[in-house]
Short mmCIF file of C-alpha atoms and ligand atoms in Angstrom, two decimals:
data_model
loop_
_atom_site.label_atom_id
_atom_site.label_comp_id
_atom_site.label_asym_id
_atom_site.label_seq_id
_atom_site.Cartn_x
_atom_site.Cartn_y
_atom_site.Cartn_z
CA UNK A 5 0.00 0.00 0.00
CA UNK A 6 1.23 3.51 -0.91
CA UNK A 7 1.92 6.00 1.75
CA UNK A 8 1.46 9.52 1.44
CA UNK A 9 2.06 12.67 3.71
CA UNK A 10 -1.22 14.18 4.43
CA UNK A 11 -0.82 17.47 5.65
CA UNK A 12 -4.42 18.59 6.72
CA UNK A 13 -3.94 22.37 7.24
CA UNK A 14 -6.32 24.44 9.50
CA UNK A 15 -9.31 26.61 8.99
CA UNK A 16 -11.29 24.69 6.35
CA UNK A 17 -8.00 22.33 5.75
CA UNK A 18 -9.20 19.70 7.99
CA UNK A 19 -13.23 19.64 6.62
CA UNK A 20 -11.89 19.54 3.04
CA UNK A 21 -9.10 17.04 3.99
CA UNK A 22 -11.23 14.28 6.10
CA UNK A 23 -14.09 15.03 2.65
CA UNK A 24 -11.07 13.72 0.14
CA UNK A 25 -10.09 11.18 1.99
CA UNK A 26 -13.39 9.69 2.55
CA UNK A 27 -14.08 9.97 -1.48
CA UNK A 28 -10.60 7.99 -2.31
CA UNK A 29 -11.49 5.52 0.08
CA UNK A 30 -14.60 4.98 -1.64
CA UNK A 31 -13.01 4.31 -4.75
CA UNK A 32 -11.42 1.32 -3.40
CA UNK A 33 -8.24 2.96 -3.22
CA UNK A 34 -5.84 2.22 -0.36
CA UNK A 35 -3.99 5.02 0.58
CA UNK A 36 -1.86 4.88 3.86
CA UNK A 37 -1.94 8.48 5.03
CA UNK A 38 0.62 9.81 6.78
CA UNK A 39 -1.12 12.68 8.49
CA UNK A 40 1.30 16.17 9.45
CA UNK A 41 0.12 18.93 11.29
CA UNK A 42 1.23 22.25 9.93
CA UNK A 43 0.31 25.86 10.09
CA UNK A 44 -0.86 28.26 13.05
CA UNK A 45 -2.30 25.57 15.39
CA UNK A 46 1.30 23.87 15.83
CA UNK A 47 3.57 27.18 16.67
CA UNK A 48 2.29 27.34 19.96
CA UNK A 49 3.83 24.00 20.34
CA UNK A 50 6.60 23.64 18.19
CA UNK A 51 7.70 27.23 17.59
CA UNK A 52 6.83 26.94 13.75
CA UNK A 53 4.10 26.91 11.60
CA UNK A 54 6.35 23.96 9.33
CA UNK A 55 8.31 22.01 11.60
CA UNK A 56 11.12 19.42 10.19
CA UNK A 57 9.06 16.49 11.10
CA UNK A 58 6.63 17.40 7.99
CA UNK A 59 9.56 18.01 5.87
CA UNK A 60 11.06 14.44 7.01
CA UNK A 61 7.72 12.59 6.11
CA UNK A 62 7.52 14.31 2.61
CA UNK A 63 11.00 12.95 1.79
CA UNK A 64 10.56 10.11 3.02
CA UNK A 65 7.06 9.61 0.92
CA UNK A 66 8.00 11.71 -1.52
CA UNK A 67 4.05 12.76 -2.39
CA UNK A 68 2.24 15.28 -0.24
CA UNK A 69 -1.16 15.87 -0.74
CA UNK A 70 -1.80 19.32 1.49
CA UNK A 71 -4.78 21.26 2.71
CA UNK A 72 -4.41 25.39 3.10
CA UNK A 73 -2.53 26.78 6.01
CA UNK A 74 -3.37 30.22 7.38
CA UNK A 75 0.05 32.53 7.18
CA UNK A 76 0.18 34.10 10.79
CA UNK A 77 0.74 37.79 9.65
CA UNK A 78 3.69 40.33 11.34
CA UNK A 79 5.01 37.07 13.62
CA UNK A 80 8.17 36.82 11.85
CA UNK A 81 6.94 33.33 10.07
CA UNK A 82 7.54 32.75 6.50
CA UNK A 83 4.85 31.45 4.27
CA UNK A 84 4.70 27.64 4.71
CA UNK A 85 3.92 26.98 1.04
CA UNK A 86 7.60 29.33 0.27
CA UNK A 87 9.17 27.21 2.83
CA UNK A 88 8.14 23.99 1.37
CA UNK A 89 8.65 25.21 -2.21
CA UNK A 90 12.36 26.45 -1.05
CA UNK A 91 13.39 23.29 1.26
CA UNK A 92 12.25 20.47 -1.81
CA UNK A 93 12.98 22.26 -4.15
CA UNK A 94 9.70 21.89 -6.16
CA UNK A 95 10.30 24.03 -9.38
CA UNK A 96 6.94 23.75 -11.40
CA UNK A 97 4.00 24.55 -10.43
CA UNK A 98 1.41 23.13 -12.31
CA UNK A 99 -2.18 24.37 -12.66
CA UNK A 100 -4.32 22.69 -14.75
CA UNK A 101 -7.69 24.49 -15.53
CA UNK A 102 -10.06 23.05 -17.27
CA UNK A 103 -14.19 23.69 -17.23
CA UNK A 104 -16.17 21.81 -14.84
CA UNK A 105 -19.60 20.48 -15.82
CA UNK A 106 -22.68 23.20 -14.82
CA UNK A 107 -20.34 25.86 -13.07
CA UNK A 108 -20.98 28.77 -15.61
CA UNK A 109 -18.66 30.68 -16.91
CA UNK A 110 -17.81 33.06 -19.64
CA UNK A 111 -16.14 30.10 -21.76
CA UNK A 112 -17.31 26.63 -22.44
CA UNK A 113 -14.01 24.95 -23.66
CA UNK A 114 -11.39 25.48 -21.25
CA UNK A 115 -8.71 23.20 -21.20
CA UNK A 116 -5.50 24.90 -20.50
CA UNK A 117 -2.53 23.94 -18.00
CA UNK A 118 -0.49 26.55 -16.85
CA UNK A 119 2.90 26.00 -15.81
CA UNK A 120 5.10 28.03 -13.75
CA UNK A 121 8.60 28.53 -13.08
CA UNK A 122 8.76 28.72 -8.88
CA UNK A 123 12.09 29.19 -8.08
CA UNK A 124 13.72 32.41 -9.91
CA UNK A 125 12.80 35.61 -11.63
CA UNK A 126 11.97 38.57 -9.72
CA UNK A 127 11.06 36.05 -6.82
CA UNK A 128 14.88 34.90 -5.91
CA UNK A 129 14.00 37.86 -3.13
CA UNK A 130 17.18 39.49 -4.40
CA UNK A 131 16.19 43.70 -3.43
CA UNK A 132 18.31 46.37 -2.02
CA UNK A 133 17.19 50.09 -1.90
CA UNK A 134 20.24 51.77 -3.40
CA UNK A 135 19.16 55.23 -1.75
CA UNK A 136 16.35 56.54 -0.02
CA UNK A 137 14.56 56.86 -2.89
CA UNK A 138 15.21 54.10 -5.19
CA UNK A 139 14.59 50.42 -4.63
CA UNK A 140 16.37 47.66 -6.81
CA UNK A 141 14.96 44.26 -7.51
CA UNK A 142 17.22 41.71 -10.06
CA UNK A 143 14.88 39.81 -12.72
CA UNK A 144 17.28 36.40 -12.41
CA UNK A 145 16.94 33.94 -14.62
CA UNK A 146 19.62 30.99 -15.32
CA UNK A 147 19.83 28.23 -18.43
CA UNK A 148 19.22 25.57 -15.49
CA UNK A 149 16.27 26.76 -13.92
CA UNK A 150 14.55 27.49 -17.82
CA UNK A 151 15.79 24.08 -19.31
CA UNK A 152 14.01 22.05 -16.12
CA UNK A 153 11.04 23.92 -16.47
CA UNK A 154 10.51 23.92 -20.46
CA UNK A 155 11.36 20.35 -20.23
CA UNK A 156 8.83 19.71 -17.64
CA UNK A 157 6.39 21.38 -19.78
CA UNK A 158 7.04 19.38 -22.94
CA UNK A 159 7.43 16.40 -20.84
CA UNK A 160 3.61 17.23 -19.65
CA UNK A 161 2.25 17.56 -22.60
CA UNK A 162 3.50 14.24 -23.88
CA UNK A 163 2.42 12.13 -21.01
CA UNK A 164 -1.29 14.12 -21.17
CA UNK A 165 -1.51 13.97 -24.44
CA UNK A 166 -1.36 17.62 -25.22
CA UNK A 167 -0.51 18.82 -28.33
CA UNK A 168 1.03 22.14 -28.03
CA UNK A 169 2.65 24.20 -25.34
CA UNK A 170 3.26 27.68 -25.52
CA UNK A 171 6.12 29.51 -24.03
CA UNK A 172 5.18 33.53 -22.71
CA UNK A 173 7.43 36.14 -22.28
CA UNK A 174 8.57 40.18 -22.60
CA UNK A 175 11.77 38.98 -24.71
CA UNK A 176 10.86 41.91 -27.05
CA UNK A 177 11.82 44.14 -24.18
CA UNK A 178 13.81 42.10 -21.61
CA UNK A 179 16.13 40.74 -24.16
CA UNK A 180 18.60 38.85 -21.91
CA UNK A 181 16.62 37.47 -19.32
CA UNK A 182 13.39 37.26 -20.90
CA UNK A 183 15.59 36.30 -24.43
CA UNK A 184 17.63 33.80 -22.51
CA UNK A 185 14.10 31.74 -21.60
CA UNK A 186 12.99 31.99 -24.94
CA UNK A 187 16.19 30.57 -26.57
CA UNK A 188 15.99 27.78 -23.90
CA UNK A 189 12.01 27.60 -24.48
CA UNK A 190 13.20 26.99 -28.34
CA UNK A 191 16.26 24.76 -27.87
CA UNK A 192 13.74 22.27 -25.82
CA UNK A 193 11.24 22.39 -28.21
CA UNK A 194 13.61 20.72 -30.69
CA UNK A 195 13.59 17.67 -28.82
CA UNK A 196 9.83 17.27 -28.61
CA UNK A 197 9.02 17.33 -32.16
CA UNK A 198 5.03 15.81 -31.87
CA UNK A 199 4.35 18.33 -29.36
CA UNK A 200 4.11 22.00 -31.43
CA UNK A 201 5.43 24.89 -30.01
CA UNK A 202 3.91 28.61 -29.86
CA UNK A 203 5.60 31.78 -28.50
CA UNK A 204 3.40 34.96 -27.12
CA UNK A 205 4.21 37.86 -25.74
CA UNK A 206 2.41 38.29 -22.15
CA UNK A 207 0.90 41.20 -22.68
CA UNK A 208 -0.75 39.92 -25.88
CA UNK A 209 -1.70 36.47 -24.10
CA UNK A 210 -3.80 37.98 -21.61
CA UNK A 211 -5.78 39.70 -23.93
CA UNK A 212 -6.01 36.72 -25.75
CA UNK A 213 -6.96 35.18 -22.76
CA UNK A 214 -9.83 37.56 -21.69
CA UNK A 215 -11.93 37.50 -25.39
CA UNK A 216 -10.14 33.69 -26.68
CA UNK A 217 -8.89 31.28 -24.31
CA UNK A 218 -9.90 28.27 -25.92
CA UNK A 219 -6.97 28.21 -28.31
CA UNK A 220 -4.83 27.77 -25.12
CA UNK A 221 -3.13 23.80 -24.37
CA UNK A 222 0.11 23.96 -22.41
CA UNK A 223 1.36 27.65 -21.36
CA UNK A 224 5.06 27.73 -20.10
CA UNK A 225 6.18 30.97 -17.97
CA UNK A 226 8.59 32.42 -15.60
CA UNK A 227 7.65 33.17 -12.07
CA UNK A 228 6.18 36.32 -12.10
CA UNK A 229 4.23 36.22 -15.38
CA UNK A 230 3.06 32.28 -13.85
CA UNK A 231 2.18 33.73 -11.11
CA UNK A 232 -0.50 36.52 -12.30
CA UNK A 233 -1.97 33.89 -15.29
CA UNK A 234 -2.62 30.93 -13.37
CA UNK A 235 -4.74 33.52 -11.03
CA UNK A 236 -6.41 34.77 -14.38
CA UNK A 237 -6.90 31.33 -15.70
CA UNK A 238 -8.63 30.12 -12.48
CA UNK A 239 -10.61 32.75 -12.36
CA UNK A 240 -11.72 31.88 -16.17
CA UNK A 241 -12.80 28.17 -14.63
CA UNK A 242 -15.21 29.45 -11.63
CA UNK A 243 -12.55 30.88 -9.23
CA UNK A 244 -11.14 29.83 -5.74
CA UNK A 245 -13.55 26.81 -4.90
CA UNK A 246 -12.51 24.44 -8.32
CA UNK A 247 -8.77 25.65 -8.43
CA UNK A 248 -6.13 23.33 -7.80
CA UNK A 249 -2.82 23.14 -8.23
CA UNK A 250 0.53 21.20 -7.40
CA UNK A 251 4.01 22.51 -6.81
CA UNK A 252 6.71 19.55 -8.53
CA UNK A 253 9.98 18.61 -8.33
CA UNK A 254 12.71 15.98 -9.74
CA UNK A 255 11.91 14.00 -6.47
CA UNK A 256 9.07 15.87 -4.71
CA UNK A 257 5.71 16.75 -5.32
CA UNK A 258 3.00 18.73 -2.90
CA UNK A 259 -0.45 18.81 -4.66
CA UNK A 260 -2.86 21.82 -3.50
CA UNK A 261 -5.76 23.74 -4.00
CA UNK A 262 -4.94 27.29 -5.11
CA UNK A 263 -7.48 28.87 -1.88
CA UNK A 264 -6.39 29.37 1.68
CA UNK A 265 -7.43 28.54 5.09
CA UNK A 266 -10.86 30.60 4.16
CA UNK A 267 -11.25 31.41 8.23
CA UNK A 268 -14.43 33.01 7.71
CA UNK A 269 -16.45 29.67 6.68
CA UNK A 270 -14.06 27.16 8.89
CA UNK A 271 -15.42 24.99 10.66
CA UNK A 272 -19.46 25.41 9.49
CA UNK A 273 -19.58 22.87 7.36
CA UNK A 274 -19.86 25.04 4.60
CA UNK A 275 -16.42 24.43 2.43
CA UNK A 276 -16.08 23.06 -1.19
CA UNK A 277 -13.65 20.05 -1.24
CA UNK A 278 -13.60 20.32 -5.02
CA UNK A 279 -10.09 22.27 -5.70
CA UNK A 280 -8.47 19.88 -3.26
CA UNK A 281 -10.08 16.80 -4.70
CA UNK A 282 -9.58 18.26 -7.68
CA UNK A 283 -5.83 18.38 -6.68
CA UNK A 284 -6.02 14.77 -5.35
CA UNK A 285 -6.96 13.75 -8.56
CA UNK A 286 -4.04 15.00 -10.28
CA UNK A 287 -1.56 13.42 -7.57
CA UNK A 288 -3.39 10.14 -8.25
CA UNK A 289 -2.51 10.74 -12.12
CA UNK A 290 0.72 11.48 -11.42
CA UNK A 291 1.53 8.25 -9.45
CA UNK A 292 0.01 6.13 -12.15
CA UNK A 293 -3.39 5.24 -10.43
CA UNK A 294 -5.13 6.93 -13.45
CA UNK A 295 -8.22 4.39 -13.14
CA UNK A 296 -8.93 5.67 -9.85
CA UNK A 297 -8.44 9.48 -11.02
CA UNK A 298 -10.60 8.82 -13.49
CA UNK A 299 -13.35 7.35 -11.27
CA UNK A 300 -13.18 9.64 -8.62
CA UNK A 301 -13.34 13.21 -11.66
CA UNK A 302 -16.58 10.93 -13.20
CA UNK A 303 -18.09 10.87 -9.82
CA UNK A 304 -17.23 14.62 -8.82
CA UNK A 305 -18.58 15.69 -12.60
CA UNK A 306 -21.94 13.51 -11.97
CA UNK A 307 -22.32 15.27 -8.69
CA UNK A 308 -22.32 18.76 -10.48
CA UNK A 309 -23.89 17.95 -13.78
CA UNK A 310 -26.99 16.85 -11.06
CA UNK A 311 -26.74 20.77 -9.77
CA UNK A 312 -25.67 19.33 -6.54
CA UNK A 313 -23.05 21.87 -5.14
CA UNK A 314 -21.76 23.67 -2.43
CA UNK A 315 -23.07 27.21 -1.54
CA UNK A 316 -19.78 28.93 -3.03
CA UNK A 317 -20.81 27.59 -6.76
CA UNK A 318 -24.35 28.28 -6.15
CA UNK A 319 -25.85 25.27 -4.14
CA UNK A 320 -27.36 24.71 -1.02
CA UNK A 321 -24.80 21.54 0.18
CA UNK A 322 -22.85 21.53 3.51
CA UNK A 323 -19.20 20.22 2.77
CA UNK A 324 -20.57 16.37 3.97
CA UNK A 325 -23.62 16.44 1.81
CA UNK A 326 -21.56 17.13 -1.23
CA UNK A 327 -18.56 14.38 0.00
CA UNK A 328 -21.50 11.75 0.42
CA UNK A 329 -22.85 12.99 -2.52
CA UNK A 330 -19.74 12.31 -4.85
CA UNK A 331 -19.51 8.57 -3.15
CA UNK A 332 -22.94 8.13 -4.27
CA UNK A 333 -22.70 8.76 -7.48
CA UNK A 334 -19.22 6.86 -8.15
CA UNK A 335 -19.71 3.28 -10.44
P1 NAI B 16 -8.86 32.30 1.05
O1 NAI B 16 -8.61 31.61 -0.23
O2 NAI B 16 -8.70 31.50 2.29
O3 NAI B 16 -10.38 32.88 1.06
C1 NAI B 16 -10.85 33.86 0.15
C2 NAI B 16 -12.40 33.76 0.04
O4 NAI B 16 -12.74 32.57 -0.67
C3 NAI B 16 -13.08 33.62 1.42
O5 NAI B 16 -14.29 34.32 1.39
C4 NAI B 16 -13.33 32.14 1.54
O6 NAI B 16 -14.44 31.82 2.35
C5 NAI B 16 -13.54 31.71 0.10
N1 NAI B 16 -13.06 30.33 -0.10
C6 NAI B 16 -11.77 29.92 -0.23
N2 NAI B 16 -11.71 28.59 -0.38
C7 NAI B 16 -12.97 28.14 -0.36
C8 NAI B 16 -13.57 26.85 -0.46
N3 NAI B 16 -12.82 25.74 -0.63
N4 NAI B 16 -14.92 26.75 -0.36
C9 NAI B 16 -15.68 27.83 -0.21
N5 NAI B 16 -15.19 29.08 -0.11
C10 NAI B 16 -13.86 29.24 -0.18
O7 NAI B 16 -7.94 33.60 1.06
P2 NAI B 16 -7.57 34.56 2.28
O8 NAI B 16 -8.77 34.82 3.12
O9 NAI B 16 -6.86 35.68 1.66
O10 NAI B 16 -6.50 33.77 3.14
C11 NAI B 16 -6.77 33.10 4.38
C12 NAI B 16 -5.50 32.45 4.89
O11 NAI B 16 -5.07 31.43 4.00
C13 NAI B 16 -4.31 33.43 5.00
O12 NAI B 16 -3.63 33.16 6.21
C14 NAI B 16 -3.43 33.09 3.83
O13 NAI B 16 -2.08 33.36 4.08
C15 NAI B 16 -3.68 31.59 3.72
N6 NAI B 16 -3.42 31.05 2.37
C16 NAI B 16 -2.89 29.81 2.31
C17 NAI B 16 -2.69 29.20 1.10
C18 NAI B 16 -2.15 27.82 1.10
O14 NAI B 16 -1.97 27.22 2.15
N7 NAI B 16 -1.89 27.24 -0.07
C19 NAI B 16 -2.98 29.87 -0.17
C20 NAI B 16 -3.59 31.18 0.00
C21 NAI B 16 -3.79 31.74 1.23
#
C-alpha cells in the first residue's frame, strides 16, 4: 500500500481534507496516510508553523497531498507553502484548468494547463534600496532553472496527451533574461518534435486570454508572469472553490488547491472540497493510479452535472452532503 504525507492544514483544511479522503477511500483505493500537522495551530507548540518532522515525512514519501494553512501575519513566520517550495525544491507549479460540468462561466471549452517557473525571476528575493529613494529588484533567470522547467512542460504535454505548449514572455523588451528563456524555451522544443510549439508575448496572451482562451493547451512561464496567469486562468474556470494546483519537483511533489485557510467559513460545514479533490486527482494521475483518477473526476462531474453543489458555486450543500454525494454517485 502507498503512503502519502497528508498534511491537513487548518481553517477549512481539515473539513476539506477528512471530505477527500473519505471519497478515495470509496473508490477502493488504499492510501496509507501519513497525516502532518502544519500551520498556526502547531507554533504554539513547536515554535513553527512547518516544523522538520513534515519536511522528514515528505521525503521520506516523496508525495504530499496538502490542505491550506493560514500565514500568521507580522510574527516573523515565513509562508509555509515558500518554505516547502524552497526546502524540496519543487520548481513547477502546475495548474491545470479546465471547465467543470454546470459551473458557468464566460467560456465553455477550457482546457489549459499553466505551468510556472517557482524558483527564480523577480522572486529569488534578491532587493536592495540603493538610496532613499530608489529600490532595486534583479529579474534572475539561469539556463538551469529554464531548461528544467521547459522540459517539464514538454514532458507534460506528452504524457497528457497535449498537443502544443506555448512559451510567454517580454523577450521583445527584456532581451537577456526574458531572451535567454525563450532561446531555452526553443532549444527544448527541438527535442519534442510531436508536441508544437507557440511563442506569445504576455501582454498579448492575456488579452487573448480575456476574449479567446480556448486556443490555449500547455502555457510555459517564468515566475512572475506564472504567477498573475494561473490567477487569471482560475478565475476563467469558476474561481477559488474548483482551483487546484501542485508545486513539482525531480523527487518531490506537494499537490494543492490554489485557496487558503478561508477562516471566515471554517469549521461550518460550509467548504467546497472540489479544488483539493480536484488536486487529489491530479496526484493520483501522477503516481500512475489513473483508473482511480478517473473514477473519482466521473463521480465529482456527476455530482455537479446533477446541480448538486456547495453554496460557493451556487448550491445549497454543507461540505458532507456534497462528500457523500460524490460517493454516491461513483460506479
Ligand atoms: P482564502 O482563499 O482563504 O479565502 C478567500 C475567500 O474565498 C473567502 O471568502 C473564503 O471563504 C472563500 N473560499 C476559499 N476557499 C474556499 C472553499 N474551498 N470553499 C468555499 N469558499 C472558499 O484567502 P484569504 O482569506 O486571503 O486567506 C486566508 C488564509 O489562507 C491566509 O492566512 C493566507 O495566508 C492563507 N493562504 C494559504 C494558502 C495555502 O496554504 N496554499 C494559499 C492562499 C492563502
Amino acid at each position: 500500500m502507498r503512503t502519502i504525507t497528508l498534511i491537513n492544514g487548518d481553517g477549512i483544511g481539515p473539513e476539506i481534507s477528512s471530505a477527500v479522503v473519505k471519497i478515495i477511500k470509496a473508490s477502493g483505493l488504499e492510501i496509507n496516510w501519513d497525516i502532518q500537522t502544519a500551520g498556526q495551530d502547531v507554533i504554539s507548540a513547536e515554535g513553527t508553523p512547518l516544523p522538520e518532522r513534515v519536511l522528514e515525512s515528505i521525503k521520506k514519501n516523496k508525495i504530499a497531498l496538502k490542505a491550506p494553512v493560514t500565514t500568521p501575519i507580522g510574527k516573523g513566520f515565513r509562508s509555509v507553502n515558500v518554505q516547502l517550495r524552497k526546502s524540496l525544491d519543487l520548481y513547477a507549479n502546475l495548474r491545470p484548468c479546465k471547465n467543470l460540468p454546470n459551473i458557468k462561466t464566460r467560456f465553455n471549452n477550457l482546457d489549459i494547463v499553466v505551468v510556472r517557473e517557482n524558483t527564480e525571476d523577480l522572486y529569488a528575493g534578491i532587493e536592495r534600496m540603493v538610496d532613499d529613494n530608489t529600490a532595486e529588484s534583479i529579474k534572475l533567470i539561469t539556463r538551469r532553472a529554464t531548461e528544467r522547467i521547459c522540459r517539464f512542460a514538454f514532458e507534460y504535454a506528452l504524457k497528457n496527451g497535449r498537443k502544443e505548449v506555448c512559451v510567454v514572455t517580454k523577450a521583445n523588451i527584456m532581451k537577456l533574461s526574458d531572451g535567454l528563456f525563450l532561446d531555452v524555451f526553443r532549444k527544448t522544443a527541438e527535442n519534442f518534435r510531436n508536441i508544437k510549439n507557440r511563442e506569445i508575448l504576455v501582454d498579448n496572451l492575456c488579452m487573448q486570454l480575456v476574449q479567446n482562451p480556448e486556443q490555449f493547451d500547455v502555457l510555459v512561464l517564468p515566475n512572475l508572469y506564472g504567477d498573475i496567469v494561473s490567477d487569471l486562468c482560475a478565475g476563467l474556470i469558476g474561481g477559488l472553490g474548483v482551483a487546484q494546483g501542485a508545486n513539482i519537483g525531480l523527487d518531490y511533489a506537494v499537490f494543492e488547491p490554489v485557496h487558503g485557510s478561508a477562516p471566515d467559513i471554517a469549521g461550518k460545514n460550509l467548504a467546497n472540497p472540489t479544488a483539493l479533490l480536484l488536486s487529489a486527482i491530479e496526484m493520483l494521475r501522477y503516481i500512475d493510479e489513473a483508473q482511480y483518477a478517473d473514477k473519482i473526476e466521473c463521480a465529482l462531474f456527476n455530482t455537479l452535472e446533477k446541480g448538486i453543489m456547495t453554496k460557493d458555486l451556487g448550491g445549497n450543500c454543507t461540505t458532507t452532503a456534497f462528500t457523500d454525494a460524490v460517493i454516491a454517485n461513483m460506479n
